[in-house]
Tab-separated table of C-alpha atoms in Angstrom:
chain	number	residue	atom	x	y	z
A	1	UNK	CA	9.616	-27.551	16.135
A	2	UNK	CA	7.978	-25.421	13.795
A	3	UNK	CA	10.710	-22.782	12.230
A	4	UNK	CA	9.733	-18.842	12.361
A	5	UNK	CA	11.262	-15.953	10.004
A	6	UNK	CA	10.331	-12.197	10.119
A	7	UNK	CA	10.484	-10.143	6.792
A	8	UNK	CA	10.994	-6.272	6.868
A	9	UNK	CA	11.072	-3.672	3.858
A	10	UNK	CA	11.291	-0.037	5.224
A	11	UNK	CA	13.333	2.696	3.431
A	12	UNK	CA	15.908	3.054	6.083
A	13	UNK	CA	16.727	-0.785	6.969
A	14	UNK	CA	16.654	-2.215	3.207
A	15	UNK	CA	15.188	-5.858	3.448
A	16	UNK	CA	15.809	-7.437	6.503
A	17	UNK	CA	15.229	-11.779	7.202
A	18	UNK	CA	15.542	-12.866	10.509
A	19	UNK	CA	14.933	-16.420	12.165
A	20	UNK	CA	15.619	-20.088	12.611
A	21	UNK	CA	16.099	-22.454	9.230
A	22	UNK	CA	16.320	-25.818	9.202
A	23	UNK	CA	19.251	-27.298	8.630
A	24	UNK	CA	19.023	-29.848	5.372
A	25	UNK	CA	20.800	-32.812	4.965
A	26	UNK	CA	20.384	-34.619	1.656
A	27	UNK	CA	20.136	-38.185	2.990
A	28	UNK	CA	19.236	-37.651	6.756
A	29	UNK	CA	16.541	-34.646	6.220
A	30	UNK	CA	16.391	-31.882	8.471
A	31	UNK	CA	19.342	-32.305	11.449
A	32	UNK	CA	18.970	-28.817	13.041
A	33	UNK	CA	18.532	-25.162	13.250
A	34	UNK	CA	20.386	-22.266	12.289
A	35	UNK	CA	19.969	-19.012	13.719
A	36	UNK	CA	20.200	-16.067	10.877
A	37	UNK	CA	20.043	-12.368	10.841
A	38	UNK	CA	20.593	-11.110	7.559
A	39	UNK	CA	20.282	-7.582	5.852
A	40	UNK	CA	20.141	-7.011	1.842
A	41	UNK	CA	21.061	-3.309	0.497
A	42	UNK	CA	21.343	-2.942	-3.092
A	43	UNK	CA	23.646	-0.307	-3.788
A	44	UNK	CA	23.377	-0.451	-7.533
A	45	UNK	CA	24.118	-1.805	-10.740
A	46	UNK	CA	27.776	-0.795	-11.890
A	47	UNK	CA	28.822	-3.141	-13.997
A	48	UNK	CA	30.617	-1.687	-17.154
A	49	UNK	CA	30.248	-5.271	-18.968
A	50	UNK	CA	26.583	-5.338	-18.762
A	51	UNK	CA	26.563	-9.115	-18.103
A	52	UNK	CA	24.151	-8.379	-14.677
A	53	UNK	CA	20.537	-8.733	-14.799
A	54	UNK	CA	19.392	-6.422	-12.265
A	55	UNK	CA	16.538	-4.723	-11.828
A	56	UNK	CA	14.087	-7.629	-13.084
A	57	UNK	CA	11.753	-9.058	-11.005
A	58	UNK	CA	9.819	-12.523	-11.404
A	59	UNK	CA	6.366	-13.787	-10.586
A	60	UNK	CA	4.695	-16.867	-10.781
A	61	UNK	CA	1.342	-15.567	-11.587
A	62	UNK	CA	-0.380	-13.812	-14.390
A	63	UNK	CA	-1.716	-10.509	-12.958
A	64	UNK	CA	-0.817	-8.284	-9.914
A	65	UNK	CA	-3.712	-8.039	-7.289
A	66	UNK	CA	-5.309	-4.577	-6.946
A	67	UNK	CA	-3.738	-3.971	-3.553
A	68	UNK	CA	-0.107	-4.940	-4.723
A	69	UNK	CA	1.108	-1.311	-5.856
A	70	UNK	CA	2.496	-2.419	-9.438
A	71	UNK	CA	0.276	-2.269	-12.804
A	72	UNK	CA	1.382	-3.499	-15.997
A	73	UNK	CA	2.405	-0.785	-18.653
A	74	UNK	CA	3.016	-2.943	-21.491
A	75	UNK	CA	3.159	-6.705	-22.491
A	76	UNK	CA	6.245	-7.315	-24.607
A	77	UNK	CA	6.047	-11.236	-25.551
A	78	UNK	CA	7.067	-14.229	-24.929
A	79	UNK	CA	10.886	-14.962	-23.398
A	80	UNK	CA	12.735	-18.209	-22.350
A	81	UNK	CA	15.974	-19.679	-21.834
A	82	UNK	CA	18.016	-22.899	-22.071
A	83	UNK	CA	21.150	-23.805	-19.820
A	84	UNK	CA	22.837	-27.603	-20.210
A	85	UNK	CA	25.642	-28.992	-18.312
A	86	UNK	CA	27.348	-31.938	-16.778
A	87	UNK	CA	25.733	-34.210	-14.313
A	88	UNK	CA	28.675	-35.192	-11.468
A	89	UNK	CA	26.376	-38.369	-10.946
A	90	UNK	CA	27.104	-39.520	-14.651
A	91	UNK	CA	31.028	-39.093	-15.070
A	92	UNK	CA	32.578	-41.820	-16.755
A	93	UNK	CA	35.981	-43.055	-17.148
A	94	UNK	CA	38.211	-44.111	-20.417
A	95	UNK	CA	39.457	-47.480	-20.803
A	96	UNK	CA	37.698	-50.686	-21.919
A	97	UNK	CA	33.954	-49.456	-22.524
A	98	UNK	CA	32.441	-47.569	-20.363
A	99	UNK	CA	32.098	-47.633	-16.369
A	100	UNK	CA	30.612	-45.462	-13.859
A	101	UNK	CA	32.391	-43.413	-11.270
A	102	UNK	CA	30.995	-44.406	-8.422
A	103	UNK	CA	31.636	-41.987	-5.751
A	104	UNK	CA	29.904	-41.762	-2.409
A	105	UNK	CA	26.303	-41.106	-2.074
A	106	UNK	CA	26.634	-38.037	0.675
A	107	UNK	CA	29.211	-36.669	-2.012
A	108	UNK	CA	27.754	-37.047	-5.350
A	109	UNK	CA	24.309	-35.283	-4.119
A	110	UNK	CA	25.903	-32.663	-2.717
A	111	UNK	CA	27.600	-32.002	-6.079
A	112	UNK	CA	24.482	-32.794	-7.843
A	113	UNK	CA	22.080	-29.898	-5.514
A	114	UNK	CA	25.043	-27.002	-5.758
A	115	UNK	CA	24.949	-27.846	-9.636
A	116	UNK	CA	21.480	-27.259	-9.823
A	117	UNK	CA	21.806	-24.029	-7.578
A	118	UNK	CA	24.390	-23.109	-10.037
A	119	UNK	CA	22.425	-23.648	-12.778
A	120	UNK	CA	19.053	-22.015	-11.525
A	121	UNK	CA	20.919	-19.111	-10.892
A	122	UNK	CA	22.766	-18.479	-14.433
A	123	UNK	CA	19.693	-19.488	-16.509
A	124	UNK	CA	17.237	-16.884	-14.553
A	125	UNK	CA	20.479	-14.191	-15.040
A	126	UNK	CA	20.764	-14.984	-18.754
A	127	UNK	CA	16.638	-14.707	-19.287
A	128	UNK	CA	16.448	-10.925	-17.484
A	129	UNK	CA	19.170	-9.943	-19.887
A	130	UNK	CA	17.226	-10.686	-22.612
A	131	UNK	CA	14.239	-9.021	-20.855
A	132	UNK	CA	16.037	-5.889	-20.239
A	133	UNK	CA	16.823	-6.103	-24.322
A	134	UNK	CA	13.653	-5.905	-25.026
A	135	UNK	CA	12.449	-3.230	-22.642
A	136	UNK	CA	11.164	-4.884	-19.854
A	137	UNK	CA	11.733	-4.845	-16.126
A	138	UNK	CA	9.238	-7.800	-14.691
A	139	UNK	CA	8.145	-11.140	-15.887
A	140	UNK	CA	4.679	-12.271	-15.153
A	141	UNK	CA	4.212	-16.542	-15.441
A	142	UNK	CA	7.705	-17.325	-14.527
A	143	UNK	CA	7.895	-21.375	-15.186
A	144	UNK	CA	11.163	-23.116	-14.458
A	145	UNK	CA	11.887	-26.811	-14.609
A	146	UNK	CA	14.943	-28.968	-14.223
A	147	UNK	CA	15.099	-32.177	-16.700
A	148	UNK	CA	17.342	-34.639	-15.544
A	149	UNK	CA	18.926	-36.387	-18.913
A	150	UNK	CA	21.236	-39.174	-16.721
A	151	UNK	CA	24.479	-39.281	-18.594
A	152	UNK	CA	23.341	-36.130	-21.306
A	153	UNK	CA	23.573	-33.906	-19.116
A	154	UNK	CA	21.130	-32.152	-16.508
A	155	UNK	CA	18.976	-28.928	-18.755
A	156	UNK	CA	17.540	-25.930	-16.493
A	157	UNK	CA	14.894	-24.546	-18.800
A	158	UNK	CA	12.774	-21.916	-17.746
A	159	UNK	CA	10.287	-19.268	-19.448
A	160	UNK	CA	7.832	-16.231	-18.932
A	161	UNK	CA	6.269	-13.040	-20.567
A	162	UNK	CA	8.199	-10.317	-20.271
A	163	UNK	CA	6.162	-7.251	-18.977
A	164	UNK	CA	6.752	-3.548	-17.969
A	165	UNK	CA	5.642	-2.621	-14.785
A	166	UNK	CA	5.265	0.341	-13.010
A	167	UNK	CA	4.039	1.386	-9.295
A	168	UNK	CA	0.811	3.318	-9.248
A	169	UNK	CA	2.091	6.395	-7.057
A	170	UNK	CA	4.371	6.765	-9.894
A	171	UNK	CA	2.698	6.305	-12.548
A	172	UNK	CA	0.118	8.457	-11.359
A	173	UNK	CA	2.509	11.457	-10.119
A	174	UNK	CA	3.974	11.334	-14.012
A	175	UNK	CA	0.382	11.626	-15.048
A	176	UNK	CA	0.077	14.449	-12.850
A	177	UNK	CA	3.151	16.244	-13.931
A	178	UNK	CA	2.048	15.767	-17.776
A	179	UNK	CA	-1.074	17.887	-16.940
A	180	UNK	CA	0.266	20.437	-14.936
A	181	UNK	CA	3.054	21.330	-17.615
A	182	UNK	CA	0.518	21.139	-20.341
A	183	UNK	CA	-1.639	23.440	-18.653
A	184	UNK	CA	0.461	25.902	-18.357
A	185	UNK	CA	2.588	26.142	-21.886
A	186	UNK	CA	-1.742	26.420	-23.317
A	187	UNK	CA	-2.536	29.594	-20.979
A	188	UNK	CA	0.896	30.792	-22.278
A	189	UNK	CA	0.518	30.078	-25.920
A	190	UNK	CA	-3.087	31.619	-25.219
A	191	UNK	CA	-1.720	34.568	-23.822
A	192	UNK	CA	0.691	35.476	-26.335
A	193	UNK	CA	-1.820	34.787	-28.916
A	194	UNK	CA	-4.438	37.458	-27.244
A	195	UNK	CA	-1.187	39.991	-27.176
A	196	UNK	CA	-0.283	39.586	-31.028
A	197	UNK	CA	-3.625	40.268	-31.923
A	198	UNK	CA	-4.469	43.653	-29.914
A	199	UNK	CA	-0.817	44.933	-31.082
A	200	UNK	CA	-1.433	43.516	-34.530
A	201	UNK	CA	-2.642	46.647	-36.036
A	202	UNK	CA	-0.431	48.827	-34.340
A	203	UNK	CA	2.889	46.476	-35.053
A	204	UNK	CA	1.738	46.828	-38.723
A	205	UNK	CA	0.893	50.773	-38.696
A	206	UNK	CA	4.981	51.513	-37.047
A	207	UNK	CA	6.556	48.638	-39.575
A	208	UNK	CA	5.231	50.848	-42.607
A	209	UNK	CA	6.469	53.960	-40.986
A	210	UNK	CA	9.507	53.135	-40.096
A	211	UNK	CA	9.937	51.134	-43.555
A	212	UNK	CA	10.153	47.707	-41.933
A	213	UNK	CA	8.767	44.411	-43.456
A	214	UNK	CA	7.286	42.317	-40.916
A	215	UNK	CA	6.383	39.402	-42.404
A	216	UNK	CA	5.678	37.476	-39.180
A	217	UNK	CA	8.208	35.344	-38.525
A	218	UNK	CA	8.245	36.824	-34.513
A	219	UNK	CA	4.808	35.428	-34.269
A	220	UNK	CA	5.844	32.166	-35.510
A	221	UNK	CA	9.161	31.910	-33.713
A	222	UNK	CA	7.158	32.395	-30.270
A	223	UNK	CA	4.177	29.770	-31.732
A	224	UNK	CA	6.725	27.888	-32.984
A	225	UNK	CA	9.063	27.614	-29.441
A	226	UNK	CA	5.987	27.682	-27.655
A	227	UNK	CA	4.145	24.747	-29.852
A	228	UNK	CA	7.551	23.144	-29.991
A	229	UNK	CA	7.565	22.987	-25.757
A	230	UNK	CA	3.887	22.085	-25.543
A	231	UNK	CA	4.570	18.773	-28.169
A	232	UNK	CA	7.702	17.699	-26.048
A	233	UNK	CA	5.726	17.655	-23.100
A	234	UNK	CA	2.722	16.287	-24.777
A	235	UNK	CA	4.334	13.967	-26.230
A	236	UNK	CA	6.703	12.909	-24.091
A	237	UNK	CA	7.002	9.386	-23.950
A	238	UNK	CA	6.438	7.426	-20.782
A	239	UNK	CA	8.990	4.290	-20.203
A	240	UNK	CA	6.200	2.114	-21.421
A	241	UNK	CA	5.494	4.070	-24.122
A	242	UNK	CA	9.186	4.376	-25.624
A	243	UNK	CA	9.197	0.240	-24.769
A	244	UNK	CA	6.421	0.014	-26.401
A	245	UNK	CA	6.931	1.496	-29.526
A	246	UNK	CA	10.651	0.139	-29.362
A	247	UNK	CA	8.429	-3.411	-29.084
A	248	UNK	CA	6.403	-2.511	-32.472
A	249	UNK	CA	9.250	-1.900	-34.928
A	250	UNK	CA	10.654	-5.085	-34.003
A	251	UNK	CA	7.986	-7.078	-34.096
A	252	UNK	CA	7.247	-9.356	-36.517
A	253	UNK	CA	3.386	-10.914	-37.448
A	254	UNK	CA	3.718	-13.453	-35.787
A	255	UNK	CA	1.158	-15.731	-32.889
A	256	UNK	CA	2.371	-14.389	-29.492
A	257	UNK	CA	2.962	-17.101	-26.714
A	258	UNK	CA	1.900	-15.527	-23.079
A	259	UNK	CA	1.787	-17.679	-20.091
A	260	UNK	CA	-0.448	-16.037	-18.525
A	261	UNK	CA	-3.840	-16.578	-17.780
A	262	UNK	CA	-5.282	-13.713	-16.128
A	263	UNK	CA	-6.198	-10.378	-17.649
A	264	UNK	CA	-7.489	-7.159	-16.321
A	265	UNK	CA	-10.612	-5.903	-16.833
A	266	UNK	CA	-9.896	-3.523	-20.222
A	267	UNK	CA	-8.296	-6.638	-21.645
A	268	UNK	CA	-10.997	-8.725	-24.183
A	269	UNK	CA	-9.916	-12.413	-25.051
A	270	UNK	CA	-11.696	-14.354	-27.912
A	271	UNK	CA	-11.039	-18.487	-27.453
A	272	UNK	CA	-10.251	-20.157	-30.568
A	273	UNK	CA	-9.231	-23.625	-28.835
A	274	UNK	CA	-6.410	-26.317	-27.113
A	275	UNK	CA	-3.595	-25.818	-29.159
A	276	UNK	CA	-0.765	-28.288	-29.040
A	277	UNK	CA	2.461	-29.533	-30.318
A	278	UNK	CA	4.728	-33.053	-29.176
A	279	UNK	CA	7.894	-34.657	-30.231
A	280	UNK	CA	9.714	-37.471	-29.254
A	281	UNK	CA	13.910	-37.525	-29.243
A	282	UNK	CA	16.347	-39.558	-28.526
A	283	UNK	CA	18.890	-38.434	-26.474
A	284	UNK	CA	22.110	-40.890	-26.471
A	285	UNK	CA	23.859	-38.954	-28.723
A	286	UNK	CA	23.737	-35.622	-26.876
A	287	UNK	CA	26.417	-34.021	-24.775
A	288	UNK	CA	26.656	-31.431	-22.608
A	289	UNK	CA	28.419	-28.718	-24.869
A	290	UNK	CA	27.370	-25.834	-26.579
A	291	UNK	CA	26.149	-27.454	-29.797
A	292	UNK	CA	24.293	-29.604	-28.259
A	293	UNK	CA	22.426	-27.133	-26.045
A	294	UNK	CA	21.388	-25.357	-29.260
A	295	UNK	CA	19.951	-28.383	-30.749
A	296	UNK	CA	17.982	-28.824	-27.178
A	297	UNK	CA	16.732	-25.117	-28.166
A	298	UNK	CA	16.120	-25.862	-31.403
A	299	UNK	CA	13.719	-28.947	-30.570
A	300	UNK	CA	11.782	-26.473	-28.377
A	301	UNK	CA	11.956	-24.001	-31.299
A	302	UNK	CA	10.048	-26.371	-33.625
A	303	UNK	CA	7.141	-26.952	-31.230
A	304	UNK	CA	6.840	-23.193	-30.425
A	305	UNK	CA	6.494	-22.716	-34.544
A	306	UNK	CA	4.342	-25.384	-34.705
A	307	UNK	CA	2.039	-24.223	-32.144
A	308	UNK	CA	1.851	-20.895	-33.943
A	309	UNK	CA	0.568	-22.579	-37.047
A	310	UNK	CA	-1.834	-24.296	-35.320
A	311	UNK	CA	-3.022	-20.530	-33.649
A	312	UNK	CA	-2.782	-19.431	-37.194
A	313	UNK	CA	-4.946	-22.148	-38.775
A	314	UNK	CA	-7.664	-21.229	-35.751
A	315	UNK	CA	-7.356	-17.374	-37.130
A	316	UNK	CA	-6.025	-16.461	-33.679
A	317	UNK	CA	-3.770	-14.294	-32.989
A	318	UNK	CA	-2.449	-15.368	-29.461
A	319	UNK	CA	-1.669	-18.839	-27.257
A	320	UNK	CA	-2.637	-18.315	-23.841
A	321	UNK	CA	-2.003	-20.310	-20.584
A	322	UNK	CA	1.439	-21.467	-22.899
A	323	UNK	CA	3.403	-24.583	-20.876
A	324	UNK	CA	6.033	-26.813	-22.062
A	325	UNK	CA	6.614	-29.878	-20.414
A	326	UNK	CA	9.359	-32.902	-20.803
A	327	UNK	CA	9.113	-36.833	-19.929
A	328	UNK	CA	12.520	-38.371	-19.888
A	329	UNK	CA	12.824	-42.426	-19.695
A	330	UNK	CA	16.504	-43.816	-20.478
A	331	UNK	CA	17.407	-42.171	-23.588
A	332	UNK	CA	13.998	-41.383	-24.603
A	333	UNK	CA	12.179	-37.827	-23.998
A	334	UNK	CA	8.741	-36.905	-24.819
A	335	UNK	CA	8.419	-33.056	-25.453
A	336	UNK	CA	5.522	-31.253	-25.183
A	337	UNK	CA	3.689	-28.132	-25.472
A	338	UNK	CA	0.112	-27.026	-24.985
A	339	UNK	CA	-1.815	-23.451	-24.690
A	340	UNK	CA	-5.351	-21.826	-26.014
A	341	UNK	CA	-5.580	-20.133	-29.258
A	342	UNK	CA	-7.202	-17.191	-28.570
A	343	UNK	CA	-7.382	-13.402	-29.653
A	344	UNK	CA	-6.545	-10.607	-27.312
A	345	UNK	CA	-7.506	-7.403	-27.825
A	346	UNK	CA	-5.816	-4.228	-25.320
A	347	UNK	CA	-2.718	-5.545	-23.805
């Protein structure tokens, strides 16, 4: 039987999934069908410890299609993240040596897929934090991969570029507004202008009479407030803007790493050429602790900065198309990282 699930977004019912899933066994396969009616309604983010992540969105591929609603405001970089921890199917027990804990196969994969679901769950949390750091609210190229180190330890890795999006009635009624308001602060600066000057004479002729000194400074408090008003609105900063330029004092000059692969139309890309970077480790000696899970990130670490000297060496100025990938056999892995040098000109 073929499974069927309905998918609703309206403003009044929040998103709505309704149907018949299968129901998964990890040994048997699929053993039924479950009936489910279920409604999401985010209320909003509250949390006065900031350790939530929402508001982010990922997405597997590089652009949005023209019919989607979103465009991309700004492209901040390159972001990733690195999670380790225990695999139930390798515990082992003290004594003489070391033996296996053999526990039953129904058992010990269940353990193993709710770790994983676990995992998957705090690695893509910890990554949108350190998108919404640095200004971002989407990820475009989202990559995630699982590698399974046997008794090291089971890594979730996973890695995008962060992005700021925006949707185009938006955008486009900000635009809108910005006009408008600039509009009308000019005809008002012009009008006060055209007012100062026919009562110039005159304002001068009564000051001497009367024995005043005007030296102006009425003008230039109502050009000044009115100037003043016209540059907040003028330059008013847009999200993406204030992101943006947030984005600039922190960078450094360095190769950017984007996994995408797509660009729009505005966006001009100059190849250089296949870039890439490969080390092998061993891995016996690793845990599944905190230390060790840095040195995991540092390994990736020294391919990413050797990558970028490669870019360098090409006089490019981006990699594009960036993947990482990881072959594991005993205690051996094989890391790996390719991309094209390129230069990109109006992200």
């Amino acid at each position: 039987q073929t499974t069927t699930a309905t998918k609703s977004r309206n403003s009044s019912s929040g998103g709505v999934i309704d149907g018949w899933f299968p129901i998964y066994d990890p040994l048997e396969g699929v053993r039924g069908e479950l009936g489910l009616s279920i409604k999401l309604n985010f209320i909003g983010d509250v949390n006065p410890f900031r350790d939530s992540s929402a508001g982010v969105q990922l997405f597997p591929f590089s652009s949005f299609d023209t019919h989607s609603g979103y465009v991309v405001q700004h492209i901040f970089g390159f972001v990733e993240e690195l999670v380790v921890a225990e695999d139930p199917e390798f515990e082992w027990n003290g004594g003489d040596g070391y033996n296996n804990n053999f526990r039953l196969a129904r058992s010990s994969h269940e353990r193993r897929q709710t770790l994983m679901y676990l995992l998957d769950a705090s690695v893509r949390r910890r990554m949108c934090k350190k998108v919404l750091e640095m200004g971002g609210n989407a990820v475009l190229g989202y990559y995630q991969s699982f590698d399974m180190e046997g008794d090291s330890g089971i890594v979730a890795r996973t890695y995008g570029t962060c992005v700021l999006i925006e949707k185009k009635g938006k955008l486009q009624k900000y635009n809108n507004h910005r006009l408008d308001v600039s509009s009308k602060m000019m005809k008002g600066m012009n009008r006060n202008r055209g007012d100062d000057d026919d009562n110039d004479g005159k304002g001068r002729n009564s000051g001497r009479e009367r024995g005043d000194v005007n030296d102006g400074s009425d003008g230039e408090m109502k050009y000044g407030s009115a100037s003043k008003m016209i540059m907040n609105n003028k330059y008013h900063l847009s999200e993406a803007a204030a992101a943006a330029a947030r984005h600039r004092e922190n960078e450094v000059d360095e190769v950017q790493l984007l996994t995408m692969k797509d660009f729009g139309l505005r966006v001009r890309v100059r190849i250089g050429g296949l870039v890439t970077a490969r080390s092998v480790k061993y891995l016996g000696k690793l845990a599944s602790n905190l230390s060790d899970q840095e040195t995991r990130d540092g390994w990736w670490q020294e391919l990413r900065d050797e990558i970028r000297s490669h870019a360098k060496t090409l006089c490019c100025s981006h990699v594009i198309g960036y993947a990482e990938a990881s072959t594991i056999h005993d205690d051996v892995c094989v890391l790996s990282i390719t991309g094209t040098a390129a230069t990109v000109r109006g992200l």
